XYZ file of C-alpha atoms in Angstrom:
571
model
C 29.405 171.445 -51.031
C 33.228 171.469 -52.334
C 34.151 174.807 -53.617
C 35.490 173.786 -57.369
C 37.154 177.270 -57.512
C 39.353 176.676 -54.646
C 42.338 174.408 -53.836
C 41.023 171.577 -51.336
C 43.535 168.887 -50.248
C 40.824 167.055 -50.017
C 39.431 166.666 -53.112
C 42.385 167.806 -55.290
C 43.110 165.714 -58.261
C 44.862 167.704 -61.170
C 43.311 165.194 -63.833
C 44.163 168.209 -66.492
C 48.167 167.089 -66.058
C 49.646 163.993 -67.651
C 49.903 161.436 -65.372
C 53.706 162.126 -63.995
C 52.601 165.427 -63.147
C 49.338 164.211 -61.629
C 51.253 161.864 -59.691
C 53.733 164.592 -57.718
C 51.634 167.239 -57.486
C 48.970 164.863 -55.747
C 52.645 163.344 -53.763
C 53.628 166.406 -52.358
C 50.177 167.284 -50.772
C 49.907 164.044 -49.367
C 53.927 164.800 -47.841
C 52.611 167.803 -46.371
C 49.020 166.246 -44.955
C 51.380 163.410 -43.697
C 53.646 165.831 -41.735
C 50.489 167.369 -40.500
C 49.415 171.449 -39.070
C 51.436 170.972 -35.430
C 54.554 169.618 -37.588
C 54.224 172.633 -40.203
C 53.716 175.192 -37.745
C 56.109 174.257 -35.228
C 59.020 174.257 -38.279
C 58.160 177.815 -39.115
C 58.287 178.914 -35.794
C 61.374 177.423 -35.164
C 63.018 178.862 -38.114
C 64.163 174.756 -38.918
C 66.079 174.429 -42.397
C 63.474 172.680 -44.925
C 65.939 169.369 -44.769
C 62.929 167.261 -44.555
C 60.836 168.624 -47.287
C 64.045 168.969 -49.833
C 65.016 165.113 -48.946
C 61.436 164.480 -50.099
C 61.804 166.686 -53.052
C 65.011 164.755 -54.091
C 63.387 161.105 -53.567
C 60.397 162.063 -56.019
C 63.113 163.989 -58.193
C 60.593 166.990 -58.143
C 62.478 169.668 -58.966
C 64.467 167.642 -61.404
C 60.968 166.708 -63.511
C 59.484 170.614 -63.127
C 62.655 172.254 -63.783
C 64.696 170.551 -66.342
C 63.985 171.812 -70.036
C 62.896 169.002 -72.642
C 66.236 167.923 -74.002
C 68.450 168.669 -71.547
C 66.807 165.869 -69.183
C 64.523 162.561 -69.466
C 61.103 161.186 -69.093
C 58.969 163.575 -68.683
C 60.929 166.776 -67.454
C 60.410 169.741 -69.087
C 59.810 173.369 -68.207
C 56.050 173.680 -68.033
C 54.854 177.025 -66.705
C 51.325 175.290 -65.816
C 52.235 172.946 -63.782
C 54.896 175.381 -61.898
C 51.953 177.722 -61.149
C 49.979 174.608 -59.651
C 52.899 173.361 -57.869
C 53.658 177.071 -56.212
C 50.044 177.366 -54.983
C 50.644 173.771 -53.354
C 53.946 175.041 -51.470
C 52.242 178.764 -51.060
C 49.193 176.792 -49.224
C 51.747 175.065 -46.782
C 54.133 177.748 -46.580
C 56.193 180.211 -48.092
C 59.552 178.665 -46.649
C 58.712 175.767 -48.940
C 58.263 178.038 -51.673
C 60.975 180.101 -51.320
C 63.101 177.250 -51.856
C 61.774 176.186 -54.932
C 61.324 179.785 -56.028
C 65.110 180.525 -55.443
C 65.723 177.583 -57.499
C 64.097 178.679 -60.371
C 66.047 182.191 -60.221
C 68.791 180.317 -60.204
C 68.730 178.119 -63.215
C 67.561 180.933 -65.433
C 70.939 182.457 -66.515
C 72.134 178.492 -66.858
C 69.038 177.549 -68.785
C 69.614 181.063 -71.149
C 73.864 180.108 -71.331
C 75.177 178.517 -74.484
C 77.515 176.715 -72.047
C 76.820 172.936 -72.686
C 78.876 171.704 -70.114
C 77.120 174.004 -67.480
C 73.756 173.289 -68.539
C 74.425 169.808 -68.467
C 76.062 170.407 -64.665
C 72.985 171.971 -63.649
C 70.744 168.668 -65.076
C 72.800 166.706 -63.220
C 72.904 168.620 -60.053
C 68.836 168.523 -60.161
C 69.099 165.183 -61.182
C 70.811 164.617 -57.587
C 68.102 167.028 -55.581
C 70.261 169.991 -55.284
C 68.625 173.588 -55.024
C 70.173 176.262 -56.736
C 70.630 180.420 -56.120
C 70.655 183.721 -57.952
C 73.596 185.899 -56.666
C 72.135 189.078 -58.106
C 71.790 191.167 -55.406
C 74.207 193.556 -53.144
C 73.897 195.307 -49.800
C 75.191 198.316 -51.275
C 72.441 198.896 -54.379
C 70.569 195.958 -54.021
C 69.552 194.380 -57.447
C 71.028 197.434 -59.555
C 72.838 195.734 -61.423
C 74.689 198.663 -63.044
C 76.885 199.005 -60.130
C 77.646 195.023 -58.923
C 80.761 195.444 -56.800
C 81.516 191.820 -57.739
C 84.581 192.075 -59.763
C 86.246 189.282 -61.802
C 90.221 190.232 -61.817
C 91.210 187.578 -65.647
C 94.162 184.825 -63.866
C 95.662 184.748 -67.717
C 94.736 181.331 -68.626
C 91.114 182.113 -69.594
C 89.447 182.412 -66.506
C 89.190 184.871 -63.658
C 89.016 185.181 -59.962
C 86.070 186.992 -58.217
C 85.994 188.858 -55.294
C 82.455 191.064 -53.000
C 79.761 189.870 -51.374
C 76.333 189.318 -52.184
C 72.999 189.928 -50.102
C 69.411 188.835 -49.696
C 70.563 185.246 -51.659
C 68.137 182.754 -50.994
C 69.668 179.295 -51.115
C 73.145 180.158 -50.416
C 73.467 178.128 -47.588
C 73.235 175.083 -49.497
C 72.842 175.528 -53.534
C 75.012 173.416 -55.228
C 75.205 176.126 -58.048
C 74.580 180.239 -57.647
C 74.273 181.753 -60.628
C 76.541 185.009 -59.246
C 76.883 188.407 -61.953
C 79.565 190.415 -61.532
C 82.029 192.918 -63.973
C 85.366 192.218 -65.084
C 88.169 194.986 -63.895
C 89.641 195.030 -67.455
C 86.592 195.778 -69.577
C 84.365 199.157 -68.759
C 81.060 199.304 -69.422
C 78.343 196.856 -70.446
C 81.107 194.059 -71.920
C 82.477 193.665 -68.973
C 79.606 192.096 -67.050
C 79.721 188.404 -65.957
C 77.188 185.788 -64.956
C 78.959 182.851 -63.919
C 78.542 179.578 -61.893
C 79.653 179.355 -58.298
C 79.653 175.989 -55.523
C 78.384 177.231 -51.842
C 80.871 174.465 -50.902
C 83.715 175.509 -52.349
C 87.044 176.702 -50.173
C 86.536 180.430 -51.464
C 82.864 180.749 -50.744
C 82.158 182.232 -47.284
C 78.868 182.266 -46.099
C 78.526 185.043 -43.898
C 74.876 185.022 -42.324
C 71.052 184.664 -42.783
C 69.823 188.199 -43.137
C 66.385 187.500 -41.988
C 64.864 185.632 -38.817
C 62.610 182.889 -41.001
C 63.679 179.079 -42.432
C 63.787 180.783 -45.301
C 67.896 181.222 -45.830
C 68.272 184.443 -47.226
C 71.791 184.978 -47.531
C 74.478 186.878 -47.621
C 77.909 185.108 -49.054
C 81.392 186.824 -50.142
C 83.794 185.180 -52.746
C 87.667 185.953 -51.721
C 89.738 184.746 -55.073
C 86.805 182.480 -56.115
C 88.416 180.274 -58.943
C 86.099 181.079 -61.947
C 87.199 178.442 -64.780
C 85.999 178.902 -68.470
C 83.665 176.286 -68.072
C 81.776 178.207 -65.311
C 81.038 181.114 -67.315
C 77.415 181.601 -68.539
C 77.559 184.978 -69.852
C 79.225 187.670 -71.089
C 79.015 191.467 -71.856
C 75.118 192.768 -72.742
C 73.957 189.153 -72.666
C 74.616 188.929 -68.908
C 72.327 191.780 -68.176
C 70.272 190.520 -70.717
C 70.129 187.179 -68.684
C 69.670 188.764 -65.820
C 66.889 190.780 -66.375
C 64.863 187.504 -68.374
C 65.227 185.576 -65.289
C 63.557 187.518 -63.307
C 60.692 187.571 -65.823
C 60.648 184.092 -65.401
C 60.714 184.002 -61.964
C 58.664 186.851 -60.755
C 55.369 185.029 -62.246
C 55.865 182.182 -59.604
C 54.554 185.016 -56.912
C 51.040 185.229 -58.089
C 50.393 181.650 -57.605
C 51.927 181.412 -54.234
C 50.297 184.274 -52.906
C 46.835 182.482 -54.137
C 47.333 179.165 -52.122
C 48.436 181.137 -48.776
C 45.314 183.067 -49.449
C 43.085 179.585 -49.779
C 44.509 177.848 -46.674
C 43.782 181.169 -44.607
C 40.011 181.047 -46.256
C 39.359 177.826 -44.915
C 40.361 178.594 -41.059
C 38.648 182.504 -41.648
C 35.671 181.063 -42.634
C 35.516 178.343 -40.186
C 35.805 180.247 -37.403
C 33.538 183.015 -37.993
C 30.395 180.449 -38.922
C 31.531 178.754 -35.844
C 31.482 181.798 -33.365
C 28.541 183.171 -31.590
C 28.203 187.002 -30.601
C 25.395 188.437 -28.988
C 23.539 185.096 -29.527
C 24.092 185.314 -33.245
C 26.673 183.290 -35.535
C 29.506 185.615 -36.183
C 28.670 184.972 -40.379
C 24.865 186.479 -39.864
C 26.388 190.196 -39.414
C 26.030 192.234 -42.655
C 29.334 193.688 -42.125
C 30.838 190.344 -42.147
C 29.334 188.786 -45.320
C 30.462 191.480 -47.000
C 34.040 191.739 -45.920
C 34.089 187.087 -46.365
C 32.550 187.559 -49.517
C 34.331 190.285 -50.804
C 37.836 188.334 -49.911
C 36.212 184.980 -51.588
C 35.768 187.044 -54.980
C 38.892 189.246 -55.260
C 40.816 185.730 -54.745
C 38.837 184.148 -57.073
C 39.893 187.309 -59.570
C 43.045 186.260 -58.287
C 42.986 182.719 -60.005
C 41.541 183.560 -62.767
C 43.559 186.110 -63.716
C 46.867 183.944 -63.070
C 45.516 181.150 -65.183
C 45.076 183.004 -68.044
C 48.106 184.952 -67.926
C 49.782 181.052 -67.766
C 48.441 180.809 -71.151
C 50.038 183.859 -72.783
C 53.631 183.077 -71.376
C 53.472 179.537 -72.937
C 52.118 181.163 -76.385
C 55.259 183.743 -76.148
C 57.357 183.890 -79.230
C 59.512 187.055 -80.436
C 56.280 188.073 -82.614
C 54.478 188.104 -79.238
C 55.617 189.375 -76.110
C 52.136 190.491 -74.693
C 53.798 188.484 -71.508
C 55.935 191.135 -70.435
C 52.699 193.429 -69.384
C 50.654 190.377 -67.695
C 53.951 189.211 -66.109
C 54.500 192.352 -63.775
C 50.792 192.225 -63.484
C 50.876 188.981 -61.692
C 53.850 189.969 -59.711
C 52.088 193.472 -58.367
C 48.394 193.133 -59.237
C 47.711 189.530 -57.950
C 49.979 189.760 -54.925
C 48.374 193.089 -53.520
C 45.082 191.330 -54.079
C 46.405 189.014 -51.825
C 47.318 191.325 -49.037
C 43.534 192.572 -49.084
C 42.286 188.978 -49.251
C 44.363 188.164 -46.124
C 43.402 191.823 -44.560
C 39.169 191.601 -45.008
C 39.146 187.916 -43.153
C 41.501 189.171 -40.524
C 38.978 192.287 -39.473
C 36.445 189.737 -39.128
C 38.515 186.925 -37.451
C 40.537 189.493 -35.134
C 42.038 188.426 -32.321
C 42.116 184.847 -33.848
C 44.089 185.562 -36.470
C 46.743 185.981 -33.907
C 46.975 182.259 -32.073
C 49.947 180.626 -32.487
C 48.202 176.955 -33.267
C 46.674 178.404 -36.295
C 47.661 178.795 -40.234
C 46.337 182.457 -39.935
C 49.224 184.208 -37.972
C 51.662 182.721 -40.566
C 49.641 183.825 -43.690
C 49.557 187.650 -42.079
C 52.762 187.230 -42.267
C 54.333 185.788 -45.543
C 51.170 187.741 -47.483
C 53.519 190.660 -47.013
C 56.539 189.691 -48.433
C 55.410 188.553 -52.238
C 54.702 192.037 -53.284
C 58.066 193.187 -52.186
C 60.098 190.453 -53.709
C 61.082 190.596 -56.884
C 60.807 194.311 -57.482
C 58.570 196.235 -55.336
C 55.388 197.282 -56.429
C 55.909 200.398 -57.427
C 58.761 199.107 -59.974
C 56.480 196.775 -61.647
C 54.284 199.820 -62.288
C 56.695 201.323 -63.498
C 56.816 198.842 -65.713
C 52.994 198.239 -66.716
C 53.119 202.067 -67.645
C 55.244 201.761 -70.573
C 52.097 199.706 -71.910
C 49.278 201.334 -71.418
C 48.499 203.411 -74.743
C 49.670 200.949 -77.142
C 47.171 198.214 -74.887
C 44.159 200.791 -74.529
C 44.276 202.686 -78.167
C 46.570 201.071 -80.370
C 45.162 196.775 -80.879
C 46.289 194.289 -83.245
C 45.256 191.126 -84.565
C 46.804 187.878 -83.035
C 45.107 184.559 -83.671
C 43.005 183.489 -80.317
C 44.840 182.232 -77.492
C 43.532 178.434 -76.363
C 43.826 177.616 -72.432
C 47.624 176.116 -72.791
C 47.475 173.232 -70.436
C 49.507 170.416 -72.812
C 52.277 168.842 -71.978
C 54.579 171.098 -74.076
C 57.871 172.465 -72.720
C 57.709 176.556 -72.726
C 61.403 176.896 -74.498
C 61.374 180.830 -75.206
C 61.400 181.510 -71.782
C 65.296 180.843 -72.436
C 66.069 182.657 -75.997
C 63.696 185.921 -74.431
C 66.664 187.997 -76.878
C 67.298 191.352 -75.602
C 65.925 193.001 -72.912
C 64.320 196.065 -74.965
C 62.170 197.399 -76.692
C 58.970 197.188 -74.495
C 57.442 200.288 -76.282
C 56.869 198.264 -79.345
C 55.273 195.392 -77.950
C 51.571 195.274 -78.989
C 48.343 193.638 -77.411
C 45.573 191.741 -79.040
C 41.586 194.057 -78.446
C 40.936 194.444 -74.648
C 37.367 195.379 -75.746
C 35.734 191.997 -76.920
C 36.561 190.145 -73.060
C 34.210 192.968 -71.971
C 31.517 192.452 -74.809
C 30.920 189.234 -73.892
C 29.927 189.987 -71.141
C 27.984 193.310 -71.191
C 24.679 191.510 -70.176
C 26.618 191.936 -66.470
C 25.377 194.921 -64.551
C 28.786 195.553 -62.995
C 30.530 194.435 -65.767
C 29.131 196.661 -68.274
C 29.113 199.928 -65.321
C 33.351 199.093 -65.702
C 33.769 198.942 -68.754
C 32.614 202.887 -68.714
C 35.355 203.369 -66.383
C 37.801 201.554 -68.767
C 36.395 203.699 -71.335
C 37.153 206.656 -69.674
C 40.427 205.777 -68.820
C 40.886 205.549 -72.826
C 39.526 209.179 -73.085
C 41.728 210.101 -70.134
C 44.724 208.572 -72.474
C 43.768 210.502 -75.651
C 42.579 213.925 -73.802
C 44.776 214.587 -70.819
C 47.518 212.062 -70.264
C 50.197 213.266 -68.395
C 52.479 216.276 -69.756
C 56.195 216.422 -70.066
C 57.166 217.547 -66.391
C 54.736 215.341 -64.899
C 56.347 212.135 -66.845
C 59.243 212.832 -64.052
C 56.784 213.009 -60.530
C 55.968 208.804 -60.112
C 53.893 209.694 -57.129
C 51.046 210.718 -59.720
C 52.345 208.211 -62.502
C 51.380 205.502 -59.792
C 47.836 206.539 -59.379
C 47.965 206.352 -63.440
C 49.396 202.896 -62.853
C 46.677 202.005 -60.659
C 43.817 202.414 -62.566
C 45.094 200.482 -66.347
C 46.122 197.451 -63.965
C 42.749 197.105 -62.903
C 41.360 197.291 -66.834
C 44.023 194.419 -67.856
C 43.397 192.574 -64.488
C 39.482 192.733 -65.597
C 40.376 191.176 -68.889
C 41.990 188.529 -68.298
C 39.769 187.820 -65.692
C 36.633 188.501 -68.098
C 38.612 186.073 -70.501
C 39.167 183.520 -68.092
C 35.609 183.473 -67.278
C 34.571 182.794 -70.513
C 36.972 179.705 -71.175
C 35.624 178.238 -67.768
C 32.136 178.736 -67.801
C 32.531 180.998 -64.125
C 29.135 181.291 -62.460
C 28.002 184.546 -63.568
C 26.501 185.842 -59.644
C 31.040 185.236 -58.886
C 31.392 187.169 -61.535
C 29.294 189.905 -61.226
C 29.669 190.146 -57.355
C 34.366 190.111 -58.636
C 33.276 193.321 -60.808
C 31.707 195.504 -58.043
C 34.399 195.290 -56.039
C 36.753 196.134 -59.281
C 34.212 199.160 -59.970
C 34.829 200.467 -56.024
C 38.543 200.103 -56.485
C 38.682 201.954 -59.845
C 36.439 204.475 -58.080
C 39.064 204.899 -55.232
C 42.030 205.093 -57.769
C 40.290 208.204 -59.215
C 39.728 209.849 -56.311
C 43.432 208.818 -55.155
C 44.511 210.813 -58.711
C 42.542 213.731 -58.053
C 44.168 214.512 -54.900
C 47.040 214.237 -55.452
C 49.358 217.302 -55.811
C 50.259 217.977 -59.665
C 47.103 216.574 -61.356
C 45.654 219.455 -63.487
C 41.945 220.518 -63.497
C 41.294 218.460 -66.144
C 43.007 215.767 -64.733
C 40.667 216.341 -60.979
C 37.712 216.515 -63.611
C 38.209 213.511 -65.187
C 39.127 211.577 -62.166
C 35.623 212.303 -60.395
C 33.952 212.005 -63.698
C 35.212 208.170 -64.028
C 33.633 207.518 -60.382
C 30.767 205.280 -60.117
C 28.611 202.892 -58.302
C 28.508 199.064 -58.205
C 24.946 197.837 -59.184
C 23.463 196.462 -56.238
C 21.586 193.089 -56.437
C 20.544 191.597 -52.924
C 19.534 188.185 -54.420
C 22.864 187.967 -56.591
C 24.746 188.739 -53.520
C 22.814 186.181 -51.226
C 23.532 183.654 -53.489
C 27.590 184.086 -53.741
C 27.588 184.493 -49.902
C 25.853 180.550 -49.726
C 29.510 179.595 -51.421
C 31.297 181.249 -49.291
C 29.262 180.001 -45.928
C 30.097 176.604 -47.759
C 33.487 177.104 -47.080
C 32.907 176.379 -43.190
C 34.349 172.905 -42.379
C 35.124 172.227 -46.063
C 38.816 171.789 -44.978
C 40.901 171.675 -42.380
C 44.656 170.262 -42.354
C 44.828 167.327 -40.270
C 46.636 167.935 -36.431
């Protein structure tokens, strides 16, 4: 049987879309089954420029329809975070080199999409318009993305504009983006109201592109400006609103990572899956070893966690509105949270398809591979929890009310992505009742044996929450980190669930993994070297065991076995 959890080229027909969307979403699988595995896998080994796949792109005005806000385009373009996710688990399931592109694209037509500049916004339509890709010059060798120190500086020419001079690194795009967005400072303005985002041309005279800094398709690059001309008209920000721009792009953009990480993890699934039911040990099917249906089955839930988790968190970023910013937690959580899940995903079907996962005619290698990279792009991990820290009492002890959120799949453009307002203020931001995702559900064995652990991790909040000096040592604020991603990855999932009817053996099976990993987090914070006796107590305390259920099990490991021969990319 089909797996209706899963992405299958085979039987994929996004009937939820209108029928533009429908229509290119089902076009650009069909470009990629076309081209075929040999084709795919031969470009990424070659390290080929993605020529083809952005010629097709351009034809089918792709990027044009997904990335143009409503107004500034026609038809039916608009910025639709829905069918973004579904078209980045398309590109993730071919390959990340497709992604990338269209990822780097995004990045870069956030500070233009944010910019009050008419004449650049209406540039950048007509750039898409023409299949360009675009950049985000962020980034330096020096200090990578800190952008307190940018060593791009913009010297004023005394008729309004400026010329800017320094490099940039780790640019994707800027080989060939007919705009990079490019932040930089002013030398005749200290402090914040002197920074700059402005628009730059890869093709112009003053841009010098010096290299790829990695070994991939993927053109990563870096590019210096010598006396780059930077007219009035190219200016998209100026002062606090260019950090401010810079920092809500990449909370636009880092979301895309979730959903890409998903597809590579569902095209590696198929092959894992095939081979082990395929291959006979010791007279025995590889799939009939205990060890084995765990580690398959174990993968096939935490990736289904994985989708549900990123489909709900779609629905809070298109509900976003200055009265609700719950976003900003479940945004980082998608970045760090879904994209480590993928890395185990990828990591349990390689111990059971070994030395096959290293063939060179296979989808496997690759996905090893670009699994690594999503959960050190766009911030690393530990940044992003960092991040989900600053949330965690107000989520856990301090809920409001907020009307219900529906599943947000209309055809509605998501316009507050680009007036996000300052970048501040995350301590006020407040969170609708994590509790009532779990009540729903407390007829689960393994749902209900977490939610103690959640609970605990409440008390934990309340009772013996880190202290003053050990606010400053992030080695044990990570472990903290650790354990409240896994309660707001287990909500939206529980929430999810509920909206999609998710057979309740999944489910079930999804939450005694989540019980062994908040388990391990505890015993992670207990060891380590500044957590206080009460601290050790309470981490050993908050251990427990999954609720073990033979038949429940059995029956999610006949979806997984399903999975054998239920696709396979054509040669």
């Amino acid at each position: 049987m089909a797996d209706e959890l899963l992405f299958n080229p085979r039987t994929y027909d996004p009937a939820h879309f209108d029928p533009e969307t429908r229509r290119l979403l089902r076009a650009t699988v069909d470009w990629f089954e076309n081209r075929g595995k040999r084709r795919i896998i031969e470009d990424y080994r070659t390290r080929a420029w993605l020529g083809d796949f952005l010629a097709f792109a351009a034809e089918e005005k792709l990027f044009a329809t997904f990335l143009t806000p409503a107004g500034e385009g026609a038809g039916d373009q608009r910025w639709d975070t829905a069918r973004i996710a579904a078209l980045n688990e398309i590109l993730g399931f071919y390959g990340l080199d497709y992604w990338y592109a269209w990822q780097v694209t995004i990045l870069g037509l956030g500070p233009v999409w944010q910019s009050g500049n008419d004449a650049a916004r209406a540039r950048a339509a007509q750039l898409l318009a023409e299949g360009e890709v675009f950049a985000f010059g962020l980034s330096e060798k020096s200090h990578g993305a800190d952008i307190y120190s940018t060593d791009m500086l913009l010297e004023p020419d005394g008729e309004g504009g400026f010329r800017a001079t320094g490099s940039k690194y780790y640019i994707g795009n800027g080989n060939a983006a007919g705009l990079v967005s490019v932040f930089g400072r002013r030398t005749d303005v200290e402090g914040p109201d002197g920074y700059v985002f402005f628009a730059a041309d890869s093709r112009h005279s003053s841009y010098q592109l010096v290299k790829n800094v990695v070994d991939s398709s993927k053109f990563v690059s870096e590019f210096r400006l010598e006396g780059y001309p930077v007219a009035p008209e190219d200016v998209l920000h100026t002062g606090r609103a260019a950090f401010d721009a810079a920092l809500n792009t990449v909370n636009v953009g880092k979301f895309n990572l979730c959903t890409a990480s998903i597809g590579i993890c569902e095209h590696a699934m198929y092959e894992a899956v095939t081979h082990a039911a395929n291959r006979v040990l010791y007279g025995r099917p590889v799939t009939a070893f205990p060890h084995v249906r765990r580690e398959l089955a174990d993968a096939y839930v935490r990736l289904v966690g994985m989708k549900l988790f990123s489909d709900r968190a779609v629905d809070y970023f298109r509900t976003a509105g200055p009265d609700d910013r719950r976003y900003l937690l479940f945004n980082p959580m998608t970045k760090m949270k879904v994209t480590t899940e993928g890395e185990k995903v990828i990591d349990l079907m390689w111990d059971v398809i070994a030395a096959k996962g290293f063939e060179k005619d296979n989808y496997f290698a690759q996905a090893a591979v670009e699994i690594r990279g999503l959960p050190k792009l766009e911030g690393t991990v530990h940044v992003n929890l960092a991040l989900i820290l600053k949330f965690m009492r107000n989520h856990l002890l301090e809920p409001v009310d907020y009307p219900a959120v529906p599943t947000r799949l209309d055809a509605a453009d998501d316009a507050f992505l680009f007036r996000q307002g300052p970048a501040r203020g995350l301590g006020s931001v407040r969170f609708h009742d994590w509790r009532p995702a779990f009540d729903a559900y407390d007829r689960l064995h393994n749902v209900a044996r977490f939610r103690e652990q959640a609970d605990a991790l409440c008390e934990f909040v309340r009772t013996a929450a880190p202290d003053e000096a050990q606010s400053r040592d992030l080695d044990l604020l990570l472990a903290v980190g650790q354990l409240f991603a896994l309660v707001v990855h287990a909500q939206l999932v529980l929430e999810q669930a509920a909206l999609t009817g998710l057979d309740e053996d999944v489910l079930d099976e999804l939450f005694a993994v989540l019980v062994r990993d908040f388990s391990a987090h505890a015993v992670e914070l207990h060891g380590k070297d500044s957590a206080t006796e009460d601290q050790q107590s309470w981490a050993l305390g908050a251990v427990r065991r999954p609720v073990v259920d033979e038949a429940r099990s059995a029956r999610v490991w006949t979806r997984v076995e399903a999975l054998s021969g239920a696709y396979e990319m054509r040669p």
